[in-house]
Coordinates of C-alpha atoms and ligand atoms in Angstrom, one line a residue:
M1 CA 145.0 259.3 62.1
R2 CA 146.6 257.0 64.8
N3 CA 143.2 256.4 66.7
I4 CA 141.7 255.3 63.2
Q5 CA 144.5 252.7 62.6
I6 CA 143.9 251.4 66.2
G7 CA 140.3 251.1 65.6
I8 CA 140.8 249.1 62.4
V9 CA 143.1 246.9 63.9
A10 CA 140.6 246.4 66.7
I11 CA 138.0 245.5 64.4
M12 CA 139.8 243.2 62.4
A13 CA 140.8 241.3 65.6
I14 CA 137.2 241.0 66.5
W15 CA 136.2 239.8 63.1
G16 CA 139.0 237.4 63.1
K17 CA 138.0 236.0 66.5
L18 CA 134.3 235.6 65.3
I19 CA 135.3 233.8 62.1
F20 CA 137.3 231.4 64.1
V21 CA 134.5 230.8 66.8
L22 CA 132.0 230.1 63.8
A23 CA 134.3 227.7 62.2
I24 CA 134.8 225.8 65.4
N25 CA 130.9 225.6 65.9
S26 CA 130.2 224.7 62.4
Q27 CA 132.9 221.7 62.8
S28 CA 131.4 220.3 65.9
N29 CA 127.9 220.6 67.8
H30 CA 129.3 218.5 70.7
L31 CA 128.4 218.9 74.2
G32 CA 130.8 221.3 76.2
Y33 CA 132.6 220.5 79.6
D34 CA 129.5 221.3 81.8
D35 CA 127.1 219.5 79.8
I36 CA 129.2 216.2 79.7
Q37 CA 129.4 216.4 83.6
R38 CA 125.5 216.7 83.8
A39 CA 125.5 213.7 81.2
F40 CA 127.9 211.6 83.3
K41 CA 125.8 212.2 86.4
K42 CA 122.6 211.3 84.5
G43 CA 124.2 207.8 83.6
R44 CA 124.4 208.6 79.9
C45 CA 127.9 206.9 79.7
Q46 CA 126.6 203.9 81.1
S47 CA 123.8 204.1 78.5
C48 CA 126.3 204.0 75.4
H49 CA 129.2 202.1 77.1
P50 CA 127.6 199.6 79.4
S51 CA 130.3 196.9 79.5
I52 CA 133.1 199.6 80.4
W53 CA 130.8 201.0 83.0
R54 CA 130.0 197.8 84.7
E55 CA 133.8 197.2 85.0
W56 CA 134.8 200.8 86.3
E57 CA 131.9 200.7 88.7
R58 CA 133.4 197.6 90.4
S59 CA 136.8 198.9 90.2
F60 CA 138.6 200.8 93.1
H61 CA 138.9 203.7 90.7
A62 CA 135.2 204.1 91.0
K63 CA 135.7 203.7 94.8
A64 CA 138.7 205.7 95.2
W65 CA 136.5 208.4 97.2
T66 CA 134.2 205.9 99.1
D67 CA 136.7 203.1 99.9
P68 CA 136.4 203.1 103.9
I69 CA 139.9 202.1 104.1
Y70 CA 140.8 205.4 102.4
Q71 CA 138.5 207.4 104.4
Q72 CA 139.9 206.2 107.6
A73 CA 143.3 206.8 106.6
A74 CA 142.5 210.4 105.3
S75 CA 140.6 211.2 108.4
Q76 CA 143.9 211.0 110.4
I77 CA 145.6 213.6 108.1
P78 CA 145.3 217.3 109.4
N79 CA 145.6 218.7 105.9
R80 CA 143.8 216.1 103.8
E81 CA 142.2 218.4 101.2
A82 CA 145.6 219.7 100.1
T83 CA 147.8 216.4 100.7
C84 CA 145.2 213.5 100.0
D85 CA 141.7 214.2 98.4
P86 CA 143.2 215.6 95.2
C87 CA 144.0 212.0 93.8
H88 CA 141.2 210.1 95.1
A89 CA 138.5 212.8 93.5
P90 CA 140.3 214.7 90.9
E91 CA 139.1 217.3 88.3
P92 CA 139.8 215.6 84.9
V93 CA 143.5 215.2 84.6
L94 CA 143.8 216.3 81.0
S95 CA 142.3 219.9 82.1
T96 CA 145.4 220.2 84.8
G97 CA 147.8 218.4 82.5
L98 CA 149.0 214.8 82.4
G99 CA 151.6 214.2 85.0
K100 CA 151.0 217.0 87.0
M101 CA 149.5 216.9 90.4
P102 CA 145.7 216.6 90.4
K103 CA 143.2 219.3 91.6
L104 CA 140.7 218.3 94.1
R105 CA 137.1 218.4 92.4
D106 CA 134.2 220.3 94.3
A107 CA 131.3 218.3 93.2
D108 CA 130.4 214.5 93.0
R109 CA 133.6 213.3 94.6
E110 CA 131.7 210.1 95.3
S111 CA 132.4 209.0 91.8
G112 CA 136.1 208.8 92.6
V113 CA 138.7 208.4 89.7
S114 CA 135.7 208.7 87.1
C115 CA 135.5 208.3 83.3
L116 CA 135.9 212.0 83.2
S117 CA 138.8 212.2 85.4
C118 CA 140.8 210.1 82.8
H119 CA 139.2 210.7 79.5
M120 CA 137.7 214.4 79.3
D121 CA 139.6 217.9 78.3
Q122 CA 138.7 221.4 79.2
N123 CA 136.3 221.5 76.1
G124 CA 134.7 218.3 77.0
T125 CA 136.2 216.3 74.3
M126 CA 137.0 212.5 75.0
H127 CA 140.6 211.5 74.5
G128 CA 141.2 207.7 73.7
P129 CA 142.4 205.2 71.2
E130 CA 141.4 205.1 67.7
G131 CA 137.9 204.1 67.4
S132 CA 135.7 202.4 64.6
L133 CA 133.5 205.4 64.0
P134 CA 133.2 209.0 65.2
A135 CA 131.4 209.1 68.7
G136 CA 128.8 211.8 67.7
F137 CA 127.5 212.4 71.2
H138 CA 130.7 213.7 72.3
G139 CA 133.8 215.2 70.7
D140 CA 136.6 212.5 70.3
M141 CA 140.3 212.9 69.7
I142 CA 143.0 210.2 69.3
N143 CA 145.5 210.4 71.7
P144 CA 148.6 208.3 72.1
N145 CA 148.7 208.7 76.1
Y146 CA 145.9 205.7 75.9
A147 CA 146.3 202.8 73.7
Q148 CA 149.9 203.5 72.8
D149 CA 151.3 203.8 76.1
P150 CA 149.2 205.1 79.2
M151 CA 152.2 205.7 81.5
L152 CA 151.9 209.2 81.6
L153 CA 148.3 209.2 82.3
C154 CA 148.8 206.8 85.0
A155 CA 151.7 208.6 86.4
T156 CA 149.4 211.6 87.0
C157 CA 148.3 209.9 90.3
H158 CA 150.8 206.6 90.5
G159 CA 153.9 208.4 90.0
Q160 CA 154.1 211.8 92.0
A161 CA 157.7 212.0 93.4
H162 CA 156.4 213.4 96.7
V163 CA 153.9 210.4 97.1
M164 CA 156.3 207.4 97.0
V165 CA 154.0 205.2 99.0
H166 CA 151.6 205.4 96.0
N167 CA 154.4 205.5 93.1
Q168 CA 154.8 202.5 91.0
V169 CA 156.0 204.6 88.1
S170 CA 159.4 205.5 89.2
S171 CA 160.4 201.9 89.7
F172 CA 158.8 200.6 86.3
R173 CA 160.9 203.2 84.4
Q174 CA 163.9 201.1 85.2
S175 CA 162.5 197.7 84.6
Q176 CA 163.0 195.0 82.2
A177 CA 159.2 195.0 81.7
K178 CA 159.5 198.5 80.3
Q179 CA 162.3 197.4 78.0
Q180 CA 160.3 194.7 76.7
N181 CA 157.6 197.3 75.8
K182 CA 155.0 196.2 78.3
N183 CA 153.2 199.0 79.9
C184 CA 150.8 199.6 82.9
A185 CA 147.8 198.4 80.9
T186 CA 149.5 195.1 79.7
C187 CA 149.3 193.7 83.3
H188 CA 146.3 195.9 84.9
M189 CA 144.1 196.2 81.9
P190 CA 143.8 193.0 80.1
A191 CA 143.1 193.4 76.1
I192 CA 139.8 192.4 75.0
I193 CA 137.9 192.4 71.4
R194 CA 134.5 194.0 71.7
K195 CA 132.4 196.9 70.3
Q196 CA 133.3 200.1 72.3
S197 CA 129.6 201.1 72.5
L198 CA 126.3 200.1 71.6
Q199 CA 126.2 202.4 68.7
S200 CA 129.4 200.8 67.1
Y201 CA 129.0 198.1 64.3
T202 CA 132.7 196.6 64.5
A203 CA 134.5 194.8 67.2
I204 CA 137.9 196.1 67.8
E205 CA 140.9 195.6 70.3
G206 CA 140.2 197.6 73.5
R207 CA 141.1 196.9 77.1
K208 CA 139.3 196.0 80.4
H209 CA 138.6 198.6 82.6
T210 CA 139.1 196.6 85.7
W211 CA 142.6 197.6 87.0
R212 CA 143.0 194.4 88.9
G213 CA 145.5 195.0 91.7
S214 CA 146.3 193.2 95.1
R215 CA 142.7 192.3 95.7
S216 CA 143.1 189.8 92.8
K217 CA 144.6 186.5 94.0
S218 CA 145.4 185.5 90.4
L219 CA 147.5 188.8 89.8
L220 CA 149.1 188.2 93.1
K221 CA 150.4 184.8 92.2
Q222 CA 152.0 186.4 89.1
S223 CA 154.0 188.8 91.2
A224 CA 157.1 186.6 92.3
K225 CA 158.9 183.6 92.0
L226 CA 160.1 181.6 94.7
S227 CA 162.8 178.6 94.7
I228 CA 165.2 176.7 96.8
Q229 CA 168.5 175.5 95.9
R230 CA 170.3 173.1 98.2
S231 CA 173.7 171.6 98.3
D232 CA 174.3 169.4 101.5
E233 CA 173.7 171.8 104.3
Q234 CA 174.2 174.9 102.4
V235 CA 170.6 176.2 101.5
T236 CA 169.6 179.3 99.3
V237 CA 166.3 180.6 99.0
T238 CA 165.4 183.0 96.2
V239 CA 162.6 185.6 95.8
I240 CA 162.3 187.1 92.2
N241 CA 160.3 190.3 91.8
E242 CA 158.4 189.9 88.7
T243 CA 155.8 192.7 88.6
G244 CA 157.7 195.3 86.7
H245 CA 157.8 197.7 89.5
I246 CA 158.5 197.7 93.2
L247 CA 156.9 194.9 95.3
P248 CA 154.7 195.4 97.0
G249 CA 153.6 198.2 94.6
D250 CA 151.7 200.2 97.4
G251 CA 153.5 201.1 100.5
L252 CA 150.9 199.9 102.8
R253 CA 151.3 196.2 101.9
A254 CA 153.8 193.8 102.8
V255 CA 155.4 190.5 101.2
I256 CA 156.7 188.3 103.9
L257 CA 159.1 185.0 103.3
E258 CA 158.7 182.5 105.7
V259 CA 161.4 179.5 105.6
S260 CA 160.7 176.6 107.9
F261 CA 163.2 173.7 108.6
G262 CA 163.4 171.2 111.7
N263 CA 161.2 173.1 114.4
Q264 CA 162.4 176.5 113.3
K265 CA 160.6 179.3 111.3
E266 CA 162.6 182.3 109.9
R267 CA 160.8 185.3 108.7
Q268 CA 161.9 188.3 106.3
V269 CA 159.3 191.2 105.5
F270 CA 159.5 193.2 102.6
C271 CA 157.7 196.4 103.1
A272 CA 158.1 200.1 103.6
E273 CA 158.3 201.7 107.0
I274 CA 155.8 204.3 107.3
D275 CA 155.0 207.6 109.1
T276 CA 151.1 207.2 109.5
D277 CA 150.3 211.0 110.1
R278 CA 151.8 211.9 106.9
L279 CA 152.0 208.7 104.9
K280 CA 155.8 209.2 104.2
I281 CA 158.4 206.4 103.8
K282 CA 160.8 206.3 106.8
Q283 CA 162.5 203.2 105.6
E284 CA 162.4 201.4 102.3
L285 CA 162.5 197.7 102.5
R286 CA 160.6 196.5 99.7
L287 CA 161.9 194.5 96.7
K288 CA 163.3 196.8 94.0
E289 CA 162.1 196.3 90.3
D290 CA 163.5 192.7 89.0
E291 CA 165.4 192.2 92.3
V292 CA 166.6 188.7 92.7
K293 CA 166.7 188.5 96.8
Q294 CA 168.7 185.6 98.0
V295 CA 168.6 184.5 101.5
D296 CA 171.1 181.8 102.8
F297 CA 170.9 179.1 105.6
T298 CA 173.1 176.4 107.0
I299 CA 170.7 173.5 107.7
P300 CA 171.4 169.9 109.1
L301 CA 171.2 167.2 106.4
D302 CA 168.3 165.5 107.9
E303 CA 165.9 168.5 107.9
P304 CA 163.8 169.2 104.9
V305 CA 163.5 172.8 104.0
S306 CA 160.0 174.6 102.9
A307 CA 159.4 178.3 101.8
K308 CA 156.3 180.2 101.5
L309 CA 155.6 183.7 100.4
F310 CA 152.7 185.7 102.0
Y311 CA 150.8 189.1 101.2
R312 CA 150.0 191.3 103.7
F313 CA 147.1 193.6 102.7
L314 CA 147.4 196.3 105.7
P315 CA 149.9 196.4 108.7
T316 CA 146.8 195.7 110.7
T317 CA 145.9 192.7 108.8
P318 CA 145.9 189.6 111.2
E319 CA 148.2 186.7 110.4
K320 CA 145.5 184.2 109.6
E321 CA 144.3 186.4 106.7
W322 CA 147.8 186.8 105.0
L323 CA 147.5 185.3 101.6
Q324 CA 149.8 182.6 100.3
I325 CA 151.1 183.5 97.0
A326 CA 154.1 181.0 96.4
E327 CA 155.6 177.7 97.7
A328 CA 158.6 175.8 97.3
T329 CA 160.4 172.8 99.1
A330 CA 163.6 171.0 99.1
P331 CA 164.2 167.5 100.6
Ligands
HEC401 C1 124.9 208.3 72.3 C2 125.8 207.3 72.6 C3 127.1 207.8 73.6 C4 127.2 208.4 74.8 C5 125.9 208.6 75.5 C6 128.6 208.3 75.3 N1 129.3 207.8 74.3 FE1 131.4 207.5 74.2 N2 131.4 206.8 72.4 C7 130.2 206.7 71.6 C8 130.7 206.1 70.4 C9 129.9 205.7 69.2 C10 132.0 206.0 70.4 C11 133.0 205.5 69.2 C12 132.9 204.0 69.3 C13 133.7 203.3 68.6 O1 134.8 203.8 67.9 O2 133.2 202.1 68.3 C14 132.5 206.6 71.7 C15 133.9 206.6 72.2 C16 134.3 207.1 73.4 C17 135.5 206.8 73.9 C18 136.8 206.5 73.3 C19 137.5 207.6 72.7 C20 136.8 208.5 71.7 O3 136.5 209.6 72.1 O4 136.5 207.9 70.6 C21 135.5 207.3 75.1 C22 136.6 207.6 76.0 C23 134.1 207.7 75.6 N3 133.3 207.4 74.5 C24 133.8 208.1 76.9 C25 132.5 208.4 77.1 C26 132.0 209.0 78.4 C27 132.8 209.4 79.6 C28 130.6 209.1 78.4 C29 130.1 210.0 79.5 C30 130.0 211.3 79.4 C31 130.3 208.8 77.0 N4 131.4 208.3 76.2 C32 128.9 208.7 76.4 C33 128.9 207.1 72.1 C34 128.7 207.5 73.2
HEC402 C1 142.2 205.3 85.1 C2 141.8 205.8 83.7 C3 140.6 205.4 83.1 C4 139.4 205.6 83.7 C5 138.9 205.9 84.9 C6 138.5 205.2 82.4 N1 139.1 204.8 81.3 FE1 138.4 204.4 79.7 N2 140.6 204.1 78.9 C7 141.6 204.2 79.6 C8 142.6 203.8 78.9 C9 143.9 203.8 79.5 C10 142.2 203.5 77.8 C11 142.9 202.8 76.4 C12 142.8 201.3 76.5 C13 143.5 200.6 75.3 O1 144.6 200.4 75.1 O2 142.5 200.3 74.3 C14 140.7 203.5 77.7 C15 139.8 203.3 76.5 C16 138.5 203.6 76.7 C17 137.6 203.5 75.4 C18 137.9 203.0 74.2 C19 137.6 201.2 74.1 C20 138.8 200.7 74.6 O3 138.7 199.8 75.6 O4 140.0 200.8 74.3 C21 136.3 203.7 75.9 C22 135.1 203.7 75.2 C23 136.4 204.3 77.3 N3 137.8 204.2 77.7 C24 135.4 204.6 78.0 C25 135.6 204.8 79.4 C26 134.3 205.0 80.3 C27 132.9 205.1 79.8 C28 134.7 205.1 81.6 C29 134.0 205.2 82.9 C30 133.0 204.2 83.0 C31 136.2 205.1 81.5 N4 136.6 204.9 80.3 C32 136.9 205.3 82.6 C33 141.7 205.0 80.8 C34 140.5 205.0 81.7
HEC403 C1 143.3 210.5 88.6 C2 144.1 209.5 89.3 C3 144.4 208.4 88.9 C4 144.7 207.8 87.5 C5 145.0 208.6 86.3 C6 145.1 206.5 87.5 N1 144.7 205.9 89.0 FE1 144.9 204.0 89.4 N2 144.3 204.4 91.2 C7 143.9 205.8 91.9 C8 143.6 205.8 93.0 C9 143.3 206.9 94.1 C10 143.4 204.3 93.7 C11 143.2 203.9 95.1 C12 141.6 203.8 95.1 C13 141.4 203.1 96.5 O1 141.2 204.0 97.4 O2 141.4 201.8 96.8 C14 143.9 203.3 92.3 C15 143.9 202.2 92.2 C16 144.6 201.6 91.3 C17 144.9 200.1 91.4 C18 144.7 199.2 92.5 C19 143.1 198.7 92.3 C20 143.0 197.6 93.6 O3 142.1 196.9 93.4 O4 143.3 198.0 94.5 C21 145.6 200.0 90.0 C22 146.0 198.5 89.6 C23 145.4 201.1 89.5 N3 145.0 202.1 90.1 C24 146.2 201.2 88.0 C25 146.1 202.2 87.3 C26 146.6 202.3 85.9 C27 147.2 201.0 85.2 C28 146.4 203.7 85.5 C29 146.5 204.3 84.1 C30 145.9 203.6 83.0 C31 145.7 204.3 86.5 N4 145.6 203.7 87.6 C32 145.4 205.6 86.5 C33 144.2 207.1 90.9 C34 144.5 207.1 89.6
HEC404 C1 149.5 211.5 93.9 C2 148.1 211.1 94.3 C3 147.8 210.5 95.5 C4 147.6 211.2 96.9 C5 148.4 212.6 97.0 C6 147.5 210.3 97.8 N1 146.9 209.2 97.3 FE1 146.3 207.4 98.1 N2 146.2 206.4 96.5 C7 146.5 206.9 95.2 C8 146.9 205.6 94.5 C9 147.3 205.8 93.0 C10 146.4 204.6 95.1 C11 146.4 203.2 94.6 C12 147.4 202.3 95.4 C13 148.7 202.9 95.0 O1 149.1 203.3 93.9 O2 149.8 202.7 95.7 C14 145.9 205.1 96.3 C15 145.6 204.4 97.5 C16 145.6 204.7 98.9 C17 145.0 203.8 100.0 C18 144.7 202.2 99.7 C19 143.3 202.1 99.9 C20 143.0 200.7 99.5 O3 141.7 200.3 100.0 O4 143.7 199.9 99.2 C21 144.9 204.6 101.0 C22 144.6 204.1 102.3 C23 145.2 205.9 100.7 N3 145.5 205.9 99.4 C24 145.3 206.8 101.7 C25 145.9 208.2 101.3 C26 146.3 209.1 102.1 C27 145.9 208.9 103.6 C28 146.8 210.2 101.5 C29 146.9 211.5 102.0 C30 148.2 211.5 103.1 C31 146.6 209.6 100.1 N4 146.4 208.6 99.9 C32 147.2 210.8 99.1 C33 147.1 208.1 94.9 C34 147.1 209.2 95.8
HEC405 C1 154.2 192.8 84.4 C2 153.2 193.1 84.9 C3 153.1 194.4 85.5 C4 153.2 195.8 85.0 C5 154.0 196.0 83.7 C6 152.8 196.7 85.9 N1 152.3 196.0 87.1 FE1 151.4 197.0 88.8 N2 151.4 195.2 89.7 C7 151.6 193.9 89.0 C8 151.5 192.9 90.0 C9 151.5 191.2 89.7 C10 151.0 193.3 91.4 C11 150.6 192.6 92.3 C12 151.7 192.7 93.6 C13 152.0 194.2 94.0 O1 151.3 194.4 95.0 O2 153.1 194.6 93.7 C14 150.9 194.8 90.9 C15 150.5 195.9 92.0 C16 150.1 197.1 91.4 C17 149.5 198.3 92.1 C18 149.0 197.7 93.8 C19 147.8 197.6 93.8 C20 147.2 197.3 95.3 O3 146.3 197.0 95.3 O4 147.9 197.5 96.3 C21 149.2 199.2 91.5 C22 148.6 200.3 92.2 C23 149.9 199.0 90.4 N3 150.5 197.8 90.1 C24 150.0 200.0 89.4 C25 151.0 200.0 88.2 C26 151.3 201.1 87.2 C27 150.8 202.2 87.4 C28 152.3 200.4 86.2 C29 152.8 201.1 85.3 C30 153.9 202.1 85.6 C31 152.0 199.0 86.3 N4 151.4 198.8 87.8 C32 152.9 197.8 85.6 C33 152.0 193.7 87.8 C34 152.2 194.9 86.6

């Protein structure tokens, strides 16, 4: 008797599962995880989303693996497959979980942080903002972690507590920019109105996939304000961090203040001191979010003062290649 009961329960369970599977399949004939990966490699994403593809292809997300500066740095790290590579060639982050440490991909590492790294879930469905029509080619799912606020998506790689050298999210969380409802995309993915794909009929608001960073001179010029206040011999030079996060955002960079008067030149370096064989921060001397840094001098009345702010890309960047990002003078 008991065996028969178990048998019936088992049959019902199997039927239930079958009906469930059939229901899913009749709802969507979309490609699954492996098919989408093949489609990406064959260039299908590019064929329907050419503008976004072009922007991504030139961005440092596309180059996150091939970037020679990255490869050089990672080659110094004994256990790079565990400590470095997972963020530079990640499995789709929706499949590991937003905010969790990414997993290293086996295949196709050359495509770095790819479309699939950011958009695809474990079923091959693309998550993103609300569109103008169903995608058709692939499954689509509206997910507020894209258009509404992508911070958690970005935090997966730009906010790991054990990788402070690449962490902008921790400082951003305390910033005025966050209080003013700005997010990572506000400054790094400028808004644009266009058709999302070649199959779309209507242009709607989306965002450029350019991720301008410290290689963009125009963005760097927005990173800080520099001014000089003088009353007689008392001179105060003020630097204000306007990035919404720690400045410079990456631990390998530096911002250098140079103040000149008479035949003197005073310098102050805002950077992190890094342990190169692990990329850990030994000492933090960067400007905090919204920090107002004031440096005082006593300077003879007949000596005019000038101040310059430079951006140094890497510790090895020669002085003549430092980029001037702001300037101020006082008579
Ligand atoms: C045959 C055309 C076609 C191909 C190929 C295609 N897409 Fe789409 N995709 C669309 C359409 C249509 C939309 C909806 C656009 C709109 O709303 O205007 C869309 C929307 C999207 C969205 C926005 C979120 C969503 O799902 O609605 C993402 C992300 C996306 N596609 C990524 C990709 C990626 C990655 C690939 C390559 C694996 C790809 N697409 C290949 C047609 C295509
Ligand atoms: C680093 C993560 C990331 C990568 C890589 C990425 N996207 Fe996006 N994508 C986003 C975010 C965030 C949005 C939401 C932008 C917004 O607010 O509209 C988005 C939006 C979209 C949209 C909707 C249109 C729009 O501009 O909002 C499409 C379509 C899309 N992405 C396709 C792609 C394709 C195709 C690729 C690869 C060529 C790609 N994405 C790579 C993060 C990413
Ligand atoms: C899956 C991991 C991952 C995610 C998610 C991600 N990034 Fe990145 N991002 C990287 C890596 C790795 C690099 C460094 C590439 C390199 O080697 O230069 C990078 C570089 C950048 C840069 C610097 C580009 C340059 O020119 O130097 C910016 C800006 C940036 N990301 C912004 C964002 C924003 C905004 C988001 C969220 C919408 C985001 N990223 C999501 C991994 C990620
Ligand atoms: C948690 C994810 C993550 C891990 C782990 C990680 N990186 Fe990165 N890496 C990034 C992101 C994100 C950027 C983009 C700049 C930033 O956010 O500071 C980046 C940028 C870089 C850059 C600058 C490249 C350029 O051209 O500007 C170098 C070099 C680098 N990483 C080396 C390493 C090394 C070496 C390791 C291992 C010790 C490592 N990274 C581990 C996420 C990561
Ligand atoms: C108010 C505008 C603003 C907001 C909001 C903002 N950033 Fe930035 N970000 C900048 C500016 C300006 C720079 C260039 C100066 C620097 O290196 O910090 C920068 C630099 C960066 C860099 C360094 C790129 C490199 O090449 O070294 C990364 C990575 C980055 N931001 C990621 C993020 C992430 C992730 C968020 C969200 C948590 C975010 N940013 C929010 C303005 C902003």
